[in-house]
Amino acid sequence: MTVQREIVATPTLPQDLAANPVLSRWVTVHSDGTIDVRVGKVELGQGILTALAQIAAEELGVDIEQVRMPPANTARGPNEGQTSGSMSIIHSGSAVRAACAQVRAKFAAEAARGWDVDPDRVTVRQGVFRCDERAVSYGELAGLVDLDVAADPGAPLTSGDRSVLVGMSAARLDLPDKIAGRPRYIHDLALPGQLSGRVLRPPSPEARLLRVDESRLADLDVRLVRDGSFVGVVGADEAETMRAVKVLGDATTWEESDSLPDEDDLSAFLRSGPHETVEVLTPEGPEPEGRTISATYSRPFLAHGSMAPSCGIARWNDDGTLSVWSHSQGIHGLRAAIAQALDIDAERIEVEHAENAGCYGHNGADDAAFDAVLLAREVPGRPVQVQWSRQDELAWSPLASAMTADVRAVVDESGSVLSWRYDVWSQGHTSRPGYLGVPGLLAGAYLEQPWSYPAPGDPPAAAGAGTVRNGVPIYDFPDRGVTGHRLLETPIRTSAMRALGAYMNVFAIESFMDELALSAGADPLEYRLRHLGDARARSVLEAAARSAGWETPMEEGVGLGLGFARYKDKGAYCAVIAEVEAESDIRLRRLTIAVDVGRVVNPDGVRNQIEGGATQAASWTLKERVRFDRRRITSDDWESYPILRFSEAPEVFVEIVETPGAPSVGAGEAAQGPTAAAIANAVAAAIGVRVRDLPLTADAVVAAIEAAEG
Amino acid sequence: MTQAFELTVNGEHVRIETHPDTSLLHALRNDLGLKGTRFGCGLGLCGACFVRMDGQVVAACDTPMWSAEGRSVVTVEGLEPGEGLHRVQQALLDEQAAQCGFCVSGIIVNAATLLDTNPDADEATVVQALDRNLCRCGVQRRVVRAVLKARCEGPCHVTPEDAE
Ligand code: FES
Ligand code: FES
């Protein structure tokens, strides 16, 4: 069962408003003047709610302080699907803009009616409608205006004022609480009567529970919950449930088997098939004659590594309904998946979003919510909060797939590309709840009546694809072939993580562009521009080069490297220049970034997202690799899965290149791929050796040097 | 098997009945309702749960209650006596030096402790102190800039080398 949204044929309304046309779903005006704006998008640490509040305030003609953004809720707010893929600001922003414009028009009309004047003469500023000497506020009109009506497809999509708030850097609405240390996250919720729950994950993915020695728990004040190989405890005291789950580890007997591939030969695993083959670009004929250059690149499995382990809360209510609190990216999808997994009516389930630490894709959030649902079923009427451990978070959340790619080009005498062939192998990049026709919730696979899960899939091309996202180079090559190969059988659960396949594809394409430039004896920037007609692309590349001092000669052992892409082919343009010092170790000194996101809603928000995205991509590129043996994931803490530290974080400079009039696009995922390529290219520039397999650790560099000398 | 423990938290004397192995983190969060100290790993490896104990920055997740008896603990909520924010908190807010913000409580406790004892700490010292704190959203450089700004009372200019 997937969540199907009815497509309403009102092309003049933004898609999310057309799907949720009743205005009161979006906006409630209270008599004290505060205005609730409900959206289906959720705060993942990216500042989306602040950006949407800014848009709402601008359209309503109120100060941003007057706007409240309640958490997304399946029962009360609009359904806007997932918060992912950098599309939130596009979809939700235009819906909020249109809905708020209509609300404002209704209030202005009511004011005009009261004064018996033409509505066109009524203005609104700071929440007060005025005409001549008369004035009335939103709050005073609240009882008189009915918002339980459908949005008018013929109404203007915006009030059309000059942007006052949009384009300014509004301070994030959620940061005062977070910086003061006030309760704000799902971990901090303490509902009346709340109990604590812990789940004992199996020792390995294929393990099946044979026996539980319940007597071992006799001294502990907890209740044991078991359903097949799913086992956990519930109790009043969190510290006690933590002790209990430890004891439970020793009190359980499991049957285990080896199921994982050889971590040292992931390329063979990814290429072994069976595959689904996706021809993105089919070449028109055989490759031309000429000099042929080829290379193979790879990246390992990666973990989300959110700073907060996943958490979920559930309560089975006395009337048979179920309440769930989750930091899911898609509360409606989660609701449908829980309903399917337990064969209950989705209408009886209400899911409310609760914030957690930064989320970079489909992590363990939904799984933790389902754990809570299963444990809470044993204690009706009581909310149960399930807290994952760090080890479970790193070993049991869906991973980002390992990938490998072959690139081949035929070039003319000047070294310019005559033909381009690209093949990429990967597991699928999504197994979100409900996506593959199954609930997709971790615990479901371990129940007495288990769900079996198909191999991860890929989003359709219209949604940006997965394995082949950004697989098509932006350059004007005369003859191109691009093919994706998605693995159809795998024991490893992978799903969406920031940028999906784009991180690897851009790393491979842009690394190879540098290899081609080198073999043509050309400057990498000039070589790219030579193949690049897109004017916005050119100005972003040139802006990055200018601010990084691309022409400046570097000292010995220091290199500059360039990486560039337009995210998802139609999103943000982003050029990254890395400055790397490579001596005994690799030190990433600086990232200089130019980005074009179209119309800028919140410049500091864009900068923060790009800085954060690039820094995280630097961590993936320089350090990260999920480790496993043939049975289980072994990189389950911050020592075995190291990430970038303060002393390793590069200085990041972000320049926003404005393209007036171009629609806004998201910034959150634009820098991932270009950053990886820029670092690899900078290392090659610094020491003359190319590393094609991530991560780019000191060991990998030594291995590459040895291979080159080999 | 519970026992009573007496300690000082944010200047107030408290008495907590719990198991001696319960971590200070869980006692703060669940028994005292001080949720500002966050659970990030429970292994002493990420810094999300940092508190100040008798002047030292320690991982509350790694501090069993039996070892907290009689100690004086300061959490992110108690860094600034009375209302208002500690200057490190204010600087983080001014610089918008957070994304999800989950890591910042521990960072603030660590940086505030550093500046309270070494008000002139230079950039290298700040970075070195914060190397015990992880941040997954990638706001490290913003945080360092903010902490350097917080060093000075009143109007303050970061030196060019610091801003580098
Ligand atoms: S939660 Fe204590 S160091 Fe991570
Ligand atoms: S701001 Fe999210 S972990 Fe640091």
PDB file of C-alpha atoms in Angstrom, chain A residues 97-267:
ATOM      1  CA  ARG A  97       2.207  31.624  -0.305  1.00  0.00           C
ATOM      2  CA  ALA A  98      -1.043  30.989  -2.182  1.00  0.00           C
ATOM      3  CA  ALA A  99      -3.020  29.897   0.890  1.00  0.00           C
ATOM      4  CA  CYS A 100      -1.908  32.907   2.919  1.00  0.00           C
ATOM      5  CA  ALA A 101      -2.610  35.285   0.033  1.00  0.00           C
ATOM      6  CA  GLN A 102      -6.178  33.978  -0.053  1.00  0.00           C
ATOM      7  CA  VAL A 103      -6.584  34.253   3.712  1.00  0.00           C
ATOM      8  CA  ARG A 104      -5.370  37.804   3.622  1.00  0.00           C
ATOM      9  CA  ALA A 105      -7.761  38.640   0.778  1.00  0.00           C
ATOM     10  CA  LYS A 106     -10.677  37.204   2.770  1.00  0.00           C
ATOM     11  CA  PHE A 107      -9.782  39.249   5.840  1.00  0.00           C
ATOM     12  CA  ALA A 108      -9.300  42.390   3.768  1.00  0.00           C
ATOM     13  CA  ALA A 109     -12.703  41.794   2.169  1.00  0.00           C
ATOM     14  CA  GLU A 110     -14.286  41.404   5.606  1.00  0.00           C
ATOM     15  CA  ALA A 111     -12.705  44.650   6.788  1.00  0.00           C
ATOM     16  CA  ALA A 112     -13.931  46.390   3.648  1.00  0.00           C
ATOM     17  CA  ARG A 113     -17.447  45.023   4.152  1.00  0.00           C
ATOM     18  CA  GLY A 114     -17.547  46.355   7.699  1.00  0.00           C
ATOM     19  CA  TRP A 115     -16.481  49.793   6.548  1.00  0.00           C
ATOM     20  CA  ASP A 116     -18.503  49.645   3.370  1.00  0.00           C
ATOM     21  CA  VAL A 117     -15.511  50.509   1.196  1.00  0.00           C
ATOM     22  CA  ASP A 118     -13.940  48.922  -1.848  1.00  0.00           C
ATOM     23  CA  PRO A 119     -11.631  46.038  -0.789  1.00  0.00           C
ATOM     24  CA  ASP A 120      -8.927  47.405  -3.075  1.00  0.00           C
ATOM     25  CA  ARG A 121      -8.614  50.389  -0.782  1.00  0.00           C
ATOM     26  CA  VAL A 122      -7.778  48.255   2.249  1.00  0.00           C
ATOM     27  CA  THR A 123      -4.094  47.833   3.054  1.00  0.00           C
ATOM     28  CA  VAL A 124      -2.470  45.612   5.640  1.00  0.00           C
ATOM     29  CA  ARG A 125       0.752  46.081   7.549  1.00  0.00           C
ATOM     30  CA  GLN A 126       1.974  44.391  10.679  1.00  0.00           C
ATOM     31  CA  GLY A 127      -1.299  42.543  11.013  1.00  0.00           C
ATOM     32  CA  VAL A 128      -3.531  45.615  10.887  1.00  0.00           C
ATOM     33  CA  PHE A 129      -5.926  46.385   8.028  1.00  0.00           C
ATOM     34  CA  ARG A 130      -6.438  50.050   7.286  1.00  0.00           C
ATOM     35  CA  CYS A 131      -8.519  52.322   5.124  1.00  0.00           C
ATOM     36  CA  ASP A 132      -8.470  56.065   5.644  1.00  0.00           C
ATOM     37  CA  GLU A 133      -8.594  56.580   9.412  1.00  0.00           C
ATOM     38  CA  ARG A 134     -10.036  53.161  10.204  1.00  0.00           C
ATOM     39  CA  ALA A 135      -8.063  50.160  11.393  1.00  0.00           C
ATOM     40  CA  VAL A 136      -8.845  46.582  12.406  1.00  0.00           C
ATOM     41  CA  SER A 137      -6.550  43.672  13.211  1.00  0.00           C
ATOM     42  CA  TYR A 138      -6.503  40.017  12.187  1.00  0.00           C
ATOM     43  CA  GLY A 139      -7.433  39.053  15.730  1.00  0.00           C
ATOM     44  CA  GLU A 140     -10.480  41.330  15.787  1.00  0.00           C
ATOM     45  CA  LEU A 141     -11.733  39.874  12.502  1.00  0.00           C
ATOM     46  CA  ALA A 142     -10.963  36.261  13.409  1.00  0.00           C
ATOM     47  CA  GLY A 143     -14.508  35.267  14.355  1.00  0.00           C
ATOM     48  CA  LEU A 144     -16.014  36.811  11.230  1.00  0.00           C
ATOM     49  CA  VAL A 145     -14.061  35.056   8.509  1.00  0.00           C
ATOM     50  CA  ASP A 146     -14.763  31.440   7.604  1.00  0.00           C
ATOM     51  CA  LEU A 147     -11.673  29.584   6.466  1.00  0.00           C
ATOM     52  CA  ASP A 148     -13.415  26.211   6.188  1.00  0.00           C
ATOM     53  CA  VAL A 149     -13.644  26.792   2.481  1.00  0.00           C
ATOM     54  CA  ALA A 150     -11.705  25.536  -0.500  1.00  0.00           C
ATOM     55  CA  ALA A 151      -9.011  27.705  -1.975  1.00  0.00           C
ATOM     56  CA  ASP A 152     -10.180  29.552  -5.063  1.00  0.00           C
ATOM     57  CA  PRO A 153      -8.224  28.329  -8.080  1.00  0.00           C
ATOM     58  CA  GLY A 154      -8.861  31.642  -9.804  1.00  0.00           C
ATOM     59  CA  ALA A 155      -7.418  33.830  -7.032  1.00  0.00           C
ATOM     60  CA  PRO A 156      -3.991  35.455  -7.385  1.00  0.00           C
ATOM     61  CA  LEU A 157      -1.200  33.238  -6.059  1.00  0.00           C
ATOM     62  CA  THR A 158       0.396  36.078  -4.158  1.00  0.00           C
ATOM     63  CA  SER A 159      -0.585  39.391  -2.659  1.00  0.00           C
ATOM     64  CA  GLY A 160       2.118  40.735  -4.899  1.00  0.00           C
ATOM     65  CA  ASP A 161       3.761  43.121  -2.471  1.00  0.00           C
ATOM     66  CA  ARG A 162       7.381  43.904  -2.820  1.00  0.00           C
ATOM     67  CA  SER A 163       9.348  41.389  -0.740  1.00  0.00           C
ATOM     68  CA  VAL A 164       9.900  42.805   2.677  1.00  0.00           C
ATOM     69  CA  LEU A 165      10.858  39.697   4.597  1.00  0.00           C
ATOM     70  CA  VAL A 166      11.807  37.307   1.850  1.00  0.00           C
ATOM     71  CA  GLY A 167      15.413  37.825   0.910  1.00  0.00           C
ATOM     72  CA  MET A 168      16.367  38.856   4.425  1.00  0.00           C
ATOM     73  CA  SER A 169      18.097  36.581   6.867  1.00  0.00           C
ATOM     74  CA  ALA A 170      15.450  35.879   9.478  1.00  0.00           C
ATOM     75  CA  ALA A 171      16.790  34.354  12.667  1.00  0.00           C
ATOM     76  CA  ARG A 172      15.748  30.736  13.087  1.00  0.00           C
ATOM     77  CA  LEU A 173      12.594  30.397  15.167  1.00  0.00           C
ATOM     78  CA  ASP A 174      13.716  27.185  16.870  1.00  0.00           C
ATOM     79  CA  LEU A 175      17.246  28.147  17.865  1.00  0.00           C
ATOM     80  CA  PRO A 176      16.509  30.152  21.044  1.00  0.00           C
ATOM     81  CA  ASP A 177      15.089  27.009  22.687  1.00  0.00           C
ATOM     82  CA  LYS A 178      17.841  24.761  21.419  1.00  0.00           C
ATOM     83  CA  ILE A 179      20.652  27.071  22.462  1.00  0.00           C
ATOM     84  CA  ALA A 180      19.147  27.710  25.885  1.00  0.00           C
ATOM     85  CA  GLY A 181      18.871  23.946  26.437  1.00  0.00           C
ATOM     86  CA  ARG A 182      15.084  23.961  26.742  1.00  0.00           C
ATOM     87  CA  PRO A 183      13.115  20.756  26.054  1.00  0.00           C
ATOM     88  CA  ARG A 184      12.532  20.708  22.321  1.00  0.00           C
ATOM     89  CA  TYR A 185      13.384  17.302  20.922  1.00  0.00           C
ATOM     90  CA  ILE A 186      11.376  14.106  20.891  1.00  0.00           C
ATOM     91  CA  HIS A 187      13.774  12.747  23.540  1.00  0.00           C
ATOM     92  CA  ASP A 188      12.621  15.509  25.848  1.00  0.00           C
ATOM     93  CA  LEU A 189       8.880  14.827  25.594  1.00  0.00           C
ATOM     94  CA  ALA A 190       7.438  13.623  28.876  1.00  0.00           C
ATOM     95  CA  LEU A 191       3.773  12.813  28.338  1.00  0.00           C
ATOM     96  CA  PRO A 192       1.541  12.053  31.332  1.00  0.00           C
ATOM     97  CA  GLY A 193       2.067   8.453  32.423  1.00  0.00           C
ATOM     98  CA  GLN A 194       4.891   7.930  29.957  1.00  0.00           C
ATOM     99  CA  LEU A 195       6.892   4.711  30.208  1.00  0.00           C
ATOM    100  CA  SER A 196      10.312   3.918  28.854  1.00  0.00           C
ATOM    101  CA  GLY A 197      10.896   1.216  26.250  1.00  0.00           C
ATOM    102  CA  ARG A 198      14.007  -0.459  24.897  1.00  0.00           C
ATOM    103  CA  VAL A 199      14.344  -3.012  22.127  1.00  0.00           C
ATOM    104  CA  LEU A 200      17.011  -5.684  21.994  1.00  0.00           C
ATOM    105  CA  ARG A 201      18.084  -5.810  18.365  1.00  0.00           C
ATOM    106  CA  PRO A 202      19.218  -9.229  17.132  1.00  0.00           C
ATOM    107  CA  PRO A 203      22.972  -9.894  17.124  1.00  0.00           C
ATOM    108  CA  SER A 204      22.949  -9.891  13.297  1.00  0.00           C
ATOM    109  CA  PRO A 205      20.386  -9.190  10.560  1.00  0.00           C
ATOM    110  CA  GLU A 206      19.628 -12.837   9.783  1.00  0.00           C
ATOM    111  CA  ALA A 207      19.446 -13.925  13.420  1.00  0.00           C
ATOM    112  CA  ARG A 208      16.318 -15.642  14.746  1.00  0.00           C
ATOM    113  CA  LEU A 209      15.419 -15.752  18.416  1.00  0.00           C
ATOM    114  CA  LEU A 210      15.315 -19.270  19.831  1.00  0.00           C
ATOM    115  CA  ARG A 211      14.906 -18.767  23.589  1.00  0.00           C
ATOM    116  CA  VAL A 212      14.530 -16.116  26.242  1.00  0.00           C
ATOM    117  CA  ASP A 213      15.437 -16.995  29.808  1.00  0.00           C
ATOM    118  CA  GLU A 214      12.851 -14.780  31.474  1.00  0.00           C
ATOM    119  CA  SER A 215      14.017 -15.660  34.954  1.00  0.00           C
ATOM    120  CA  ARG A 216      17.060 -13.468  34.432  1.00  0.00           C
ATOM    121  CA  LEU A 217      14.792 -10.414  34.429  1.00  0.00           C
ATOM    122  CA  ALA A 218      13.069 -11.348  37.696  1.00  0.00           C
ATOM    123  CA  ASP A 219      14.882  -8.719  39.767  1.00  0.00           C
ATOM    124  CA  LEU A 220      14.212  -5.926  37.330  1.00  0.00           C
ATOM    125  CA  ASP A 221      11.138  -3.764  37.349  1.00  0.00           C
ATOM    126  CA  VAL A 222      10.262  -4.169  33.668  1.00  0.00           C
ATOM    127  CA  ARG A 223       7.806  -6.020  31.496  1.00  0.00           C
ATOM    128  CA  LEU A 224       9.117  -8.267  28.725  1.00  0.00           C
ATOM    129  CA  VAL A 225       7.550  -7.946  25.270  1.00  0.00           C
ATOM    130  CA  ARG A 226       8.144 -10.584  22.626  1.00  0.00           C
ATOM    131  CA  ASP A 227       6.694 -11.158  19.172  1.00  0.00           C
ATOM    132  CA  GLY A 228       8.707 -13.695  17.180  1.00  0.00           C
ATOM    133  CA  SER A 229      12.275 -12.426  17.106  1.00  0.00           C
ATOM    134  CA  PHE A 230      11.252  -8.938  18.170  1.00  0.00           C
ATOM    135  CA  VAL A 231      11.999  -8.547  21.849  1.00  0.00           C
ATOM    136  CA  GLY A 232      12.023  -5.574  24.179  1.00  0.00           C
ATOM    137  CA  VAL A 233      11.210  -4.269  27.626  1.00  0.00           C
ATOM    138  CA  VAL A 234       8.929  -1.598  29.062  1.00  0.00           C
ATOM    139  CA  GLY A 235       9.276  -0.013  32.472  1.00  0.00           C
ATOM    140  CA  ALA A 236       8.744   3.155  34.449  1.00  0.00           C
ATOM    141  CA  ASP A 237      12.404   4.044  34.837  1.00  0.00           C
ATOM    142  CA  GLU A 238      14.596   4.559  31.797  1.00  0.00           C
ATOM    143  CA  ALA A 239      17.812   3.624  33.555  1.00  0.00           C
ATOM    144  CA  GLU A 240      16.160   0.376  34.639  1.00  0.00           C
ATOM    145  CA  THR A 241      15.038  -0.498  31.107  1.00  0.00           C
ATOM    146  CA  MET A 242      18.601   0.143  29.944  1.00  0.00           C
ATOM    147  CA  ARG A 243      19.932  -2.292  32.537  1.00  0.00           C
ATOM    148  CA  ALA A 244      17.222  -4.769  31.596  1.00  0.00           C
ATOM    149  CA  VAL A 245      18.019  -4.749  27.907  1.00  0.00           C
ATOM    150  CA  LYS A 246      21.646  -5.443  28.771  1.00  0.00           C
ATOM    151  CA  VAL A 247      20.633  -8.433  30.874  1.00  0.00           C
ATOM    152  CA  LEU A 248      18.311  -9.520  28.082  1.00  0.00           C
ATOM    153  CA  GLY A 249      21.268  -9.642  25.721  1.00  0.00           C
ATOM    154  CA  ASP A 250      22.754 -12.418  27.832  1.00  0.00           C
ATOM    155  CA  ALA A 251      19.411 -14.090  28.478  1.00  0.00           C
ATOM    156  CA  THR A 252      18.578 -14.706  24.809  1.00  0.00           C
ATOM    157  CA  THR A 253      19.730 -17.489  22.484  1.00  0.00           C
ATOM    158  CA  TRP A 254      19.793 -16.806  18.766  1.00  0.00           C
ATOM    159  CA  GLU A 255      20.390 -18.758  15.617  1.00  0.00           C
ATOM    160  CA  GLU A 256      22.725 -16.825  13.355  1.00  0.00           C
ATOM    161  CA  SER A 257      24.143 -17.160   9.872  1.00  0.00           C
ATOM    162  CA  ASP A 258      26.553 -15.345   7.586  1.00  0.00           C
ATOM    163  CA  SER A 259      24.757 -13.233   5.040  1.00  0.00           C
ATOM    164  CA  LEU A 260      26.837 -10.162   4.266  1.00  0.00           C
ATOM    165  CA  PRO A 261      29.124  -9.675   1.270  1.00  0.00           C
ATOM    166  CA  ASP A 262      32.904  -9.328   1.413  1.00  0.00           C
ATOM    167  CA  GLU A 263      33.486  -5.762   2.529  1.00  0.00           C
ATOM    168  CA  ASP A 264      36.870  -5.681   0.823  1.00  0.00           C
ATOM    169  CA  ASP A 265      35.371  -6.434  -2.575  1.00  0.00           C
ATOM    170  CA  LEU A 266      32.193  -4.409  -2.770  1.00  0.00           C
ATOM    171  CA  SER A 267      32.723  -3.777  -6.443  1.00  0.00           C
TER     172      SER A 267
END
